[in-house]
Short mmCIF file of C-alpha atoms in Angstrom, two decimals:
data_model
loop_
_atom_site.label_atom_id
_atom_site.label_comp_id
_atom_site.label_asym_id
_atom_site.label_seq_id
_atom_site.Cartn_x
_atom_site.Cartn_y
_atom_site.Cartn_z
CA UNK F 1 91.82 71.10 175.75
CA UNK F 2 92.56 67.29 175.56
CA UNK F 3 91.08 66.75 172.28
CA UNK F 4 93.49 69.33 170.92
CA UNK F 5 96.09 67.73 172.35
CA UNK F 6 94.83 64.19 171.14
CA UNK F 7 94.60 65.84 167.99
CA UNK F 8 98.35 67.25 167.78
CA UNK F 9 99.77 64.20 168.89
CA UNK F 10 97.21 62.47 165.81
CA UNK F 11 98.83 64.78 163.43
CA UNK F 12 102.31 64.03 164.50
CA UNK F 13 101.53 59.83 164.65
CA UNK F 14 99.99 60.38 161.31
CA UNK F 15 103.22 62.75 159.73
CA UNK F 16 105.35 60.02 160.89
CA UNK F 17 103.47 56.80 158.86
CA UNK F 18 103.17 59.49 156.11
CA UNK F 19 107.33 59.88 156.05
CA UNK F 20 107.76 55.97 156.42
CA UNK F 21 105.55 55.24 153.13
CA UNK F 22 106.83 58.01 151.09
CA UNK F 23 110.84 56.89 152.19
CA UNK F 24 109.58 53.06 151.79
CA UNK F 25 108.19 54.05 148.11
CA UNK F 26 111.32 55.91 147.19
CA UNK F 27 113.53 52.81 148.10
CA UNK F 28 111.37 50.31 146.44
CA UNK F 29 111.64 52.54 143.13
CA UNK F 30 115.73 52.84 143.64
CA UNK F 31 115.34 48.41 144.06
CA UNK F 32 113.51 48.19 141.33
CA UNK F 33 115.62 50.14 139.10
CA UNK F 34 118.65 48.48 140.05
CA UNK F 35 116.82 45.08 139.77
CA UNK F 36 115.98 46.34 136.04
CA UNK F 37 119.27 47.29 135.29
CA UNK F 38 120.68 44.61 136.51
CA UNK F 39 118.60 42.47 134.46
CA UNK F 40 119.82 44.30 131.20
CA UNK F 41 123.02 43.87 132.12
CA UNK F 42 122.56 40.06 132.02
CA UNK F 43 120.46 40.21 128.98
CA UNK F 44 123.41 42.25 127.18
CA UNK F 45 125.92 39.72 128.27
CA UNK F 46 123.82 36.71 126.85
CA UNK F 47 123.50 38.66 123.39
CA UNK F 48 127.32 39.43 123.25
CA UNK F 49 128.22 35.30 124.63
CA UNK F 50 125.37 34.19 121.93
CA UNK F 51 127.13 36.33 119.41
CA UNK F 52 130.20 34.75 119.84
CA UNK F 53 129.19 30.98 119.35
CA UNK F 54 128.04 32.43 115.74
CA UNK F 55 129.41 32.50 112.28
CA UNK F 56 130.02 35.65 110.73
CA UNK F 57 129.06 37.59 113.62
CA UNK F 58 128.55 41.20 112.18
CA UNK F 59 125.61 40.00 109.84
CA UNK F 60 124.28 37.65 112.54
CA UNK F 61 124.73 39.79 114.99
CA UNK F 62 122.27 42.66 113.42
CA UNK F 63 119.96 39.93 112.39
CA UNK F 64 120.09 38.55 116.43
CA UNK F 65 119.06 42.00 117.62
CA UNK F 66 116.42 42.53 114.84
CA UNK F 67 114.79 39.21 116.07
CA UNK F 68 115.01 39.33 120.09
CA UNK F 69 113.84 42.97 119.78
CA UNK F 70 110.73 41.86 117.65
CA UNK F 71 110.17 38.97 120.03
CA UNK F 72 110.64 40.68 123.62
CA UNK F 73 108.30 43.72 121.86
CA UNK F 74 105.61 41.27 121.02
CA UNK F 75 105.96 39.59 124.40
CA UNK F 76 106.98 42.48 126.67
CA UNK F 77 105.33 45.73 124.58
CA UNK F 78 107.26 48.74 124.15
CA UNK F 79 111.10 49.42 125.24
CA UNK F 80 112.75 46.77 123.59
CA UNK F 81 112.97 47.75 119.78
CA UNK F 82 116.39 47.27 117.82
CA UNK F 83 118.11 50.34 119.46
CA UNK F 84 117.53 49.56 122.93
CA UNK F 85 118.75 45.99 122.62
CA UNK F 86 121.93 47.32 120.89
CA UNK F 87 122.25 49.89 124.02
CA UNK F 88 121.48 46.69 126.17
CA UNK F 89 124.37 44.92 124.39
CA UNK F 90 126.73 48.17 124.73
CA UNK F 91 125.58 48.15 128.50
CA UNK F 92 127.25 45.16 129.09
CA UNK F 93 130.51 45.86 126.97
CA UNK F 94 131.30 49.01 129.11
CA UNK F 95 130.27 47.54 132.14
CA UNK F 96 132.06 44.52 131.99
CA UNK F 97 132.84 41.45 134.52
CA UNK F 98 136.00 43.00 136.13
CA UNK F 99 134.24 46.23 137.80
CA UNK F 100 131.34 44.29 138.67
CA UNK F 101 133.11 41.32 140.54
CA UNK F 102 135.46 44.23 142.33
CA UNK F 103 132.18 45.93 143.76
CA UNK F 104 130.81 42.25 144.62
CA UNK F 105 133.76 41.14 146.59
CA UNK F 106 133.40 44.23 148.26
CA UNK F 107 130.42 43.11 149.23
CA UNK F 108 130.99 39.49 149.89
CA UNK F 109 133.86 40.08 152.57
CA UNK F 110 131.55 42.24 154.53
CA UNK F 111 129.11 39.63 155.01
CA UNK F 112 129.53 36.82 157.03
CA UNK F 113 128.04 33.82 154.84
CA UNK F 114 130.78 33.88 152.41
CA UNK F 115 130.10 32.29 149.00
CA UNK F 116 133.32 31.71 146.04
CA UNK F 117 132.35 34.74 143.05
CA UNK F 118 132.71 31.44 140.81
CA UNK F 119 129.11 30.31 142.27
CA UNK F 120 127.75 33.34 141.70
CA UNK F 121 128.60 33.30 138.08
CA UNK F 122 127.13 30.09 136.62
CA UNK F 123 127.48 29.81 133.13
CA UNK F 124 123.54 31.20 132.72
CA UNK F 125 124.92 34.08 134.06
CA UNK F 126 124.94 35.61 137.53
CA UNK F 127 122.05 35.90 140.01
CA UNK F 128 120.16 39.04 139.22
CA UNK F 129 119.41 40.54 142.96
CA UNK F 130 123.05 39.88 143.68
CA UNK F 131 123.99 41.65 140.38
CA UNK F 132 121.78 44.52 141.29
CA UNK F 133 124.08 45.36 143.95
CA UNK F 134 126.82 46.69 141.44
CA UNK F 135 124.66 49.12 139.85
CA UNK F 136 123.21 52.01 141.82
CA UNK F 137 122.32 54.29 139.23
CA UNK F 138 118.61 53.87 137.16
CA UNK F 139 118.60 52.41 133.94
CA UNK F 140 117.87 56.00 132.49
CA UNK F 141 121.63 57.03 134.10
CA UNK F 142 123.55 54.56 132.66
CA UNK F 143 121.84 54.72 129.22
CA UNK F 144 122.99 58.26 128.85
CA UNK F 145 126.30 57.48 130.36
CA UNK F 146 126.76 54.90 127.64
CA UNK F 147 126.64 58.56 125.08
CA UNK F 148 129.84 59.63 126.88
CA UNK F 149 132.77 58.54 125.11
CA UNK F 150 135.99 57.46 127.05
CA UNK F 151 135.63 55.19 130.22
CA UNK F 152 137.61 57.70 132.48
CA UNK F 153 134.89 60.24 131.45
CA UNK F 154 132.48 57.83 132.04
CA UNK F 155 133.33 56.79 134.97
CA UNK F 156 133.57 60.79 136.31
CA UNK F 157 130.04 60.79 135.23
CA UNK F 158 129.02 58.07 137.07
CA UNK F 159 130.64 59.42 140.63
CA UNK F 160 129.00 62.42 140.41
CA UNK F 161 125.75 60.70 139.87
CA UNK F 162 125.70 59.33 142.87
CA UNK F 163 127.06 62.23 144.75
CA UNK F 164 124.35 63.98 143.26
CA UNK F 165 121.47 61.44 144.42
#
C-alpha cells in the first residue's frame, strides 16, 4: 500500500515539473518572438533613416533592399529576400516611434529605476529587449496585419489578437 501511495504522489511531483517546462517553453517562444520582432522593427527603421540620407531615394531605395536582402540571405540563409525586407521596412512605417514610446512610458513609470525615453533611443536606435516590450504579437501577426489596410482597422486587428492569445 505505501508504494502506491509513493507512486501517486511520484506521478503528481512529476505532472507538476512536466507543467513548469511545457509553461517555461511556451514563454521562452512568446520572448523570443517578441525579441525577433523587435529586432525587425529596428532593422526597418535603419533602412527607412538610411534611405533618407540618400539621393534619389526611390531608385536607391529598391537598389538598398535588393542588396541587404542578398547580403543578410548569404549571411543569415533564408527569410530575408527582397519582399521580406520591404515588409521589414513597412513594419516600421506603421509601427512608428509615437505608439511605441506611449507603451514604453507605460512601462517606465511602473518601474522604479526610472531612465529619460531619450536614453533609450540613441541615435543607433533603441535597445532591442526594451523594444520587445511594445510588441506582443509574433512576427507572423504583425506581418499579416501589415495586409490590412487603414490603421484603425489595423489596430482592431491587433486587440483582438491579443484577446485571442
Amino acid at each position: 500500500m505505501a508504494t502506491l501511495k509513493k507512486i501517486q504522489n511520484y506521478d503528481r511531483f512529476a505532472g507538476g515539473i512536466r507543467t513548469l517546462l511545457t509553461e517555461a517553453r511556451k514563454q521562452a517562444a512568446r520572448s523570443v518572438n517578441a525579441i525577433m520582432t523587435a529586432t525587425y522593427w529596428e532593422i526597418g527603421r535603419r533602412i527607412v533613416e538610411f534611405e533618407q540620407h540618400g539621393k534619389g531615394r526611390a531608385a536607391y531605395g529598391e537598389q538598398l533592399i535588393e542588396r541587404l536582402a542578398k547580403d543578410l540571405t548569404k549571411r543569415f540563409g533564408r527569410g530575408f529576400g527582397a519582399s521580406q525586407i520591404k515588409m521589414i521596412r513597412q513594419f516600421y512605417l506603421f509601427y512608428p516611434h509615437p505608439g511605441i514610446r506611449q507603451s514604453l512610458t507605460g512601462e517606465f513609470k511602473k518601474s522604479k529605476k526610472r531612465r529619460s525615453l531619450t536614453s533609450l533611443f540613441p541615435s543607433k536606435g533603441l535597445e532591442v529587449g526594451a523594444l520587445a516590450q511594445a510588441f506582443p504579437l509574433s512576427w507572423t501577426h504583425y506581418a499579416r496585419l501589415l495586409r490590412v489596410v487603414t490603421p484603425e482597422a489595423r489596430a482592431f486587428y491587433e486587440k483582438e489578437a491579443l484577446r485571442g492569445g
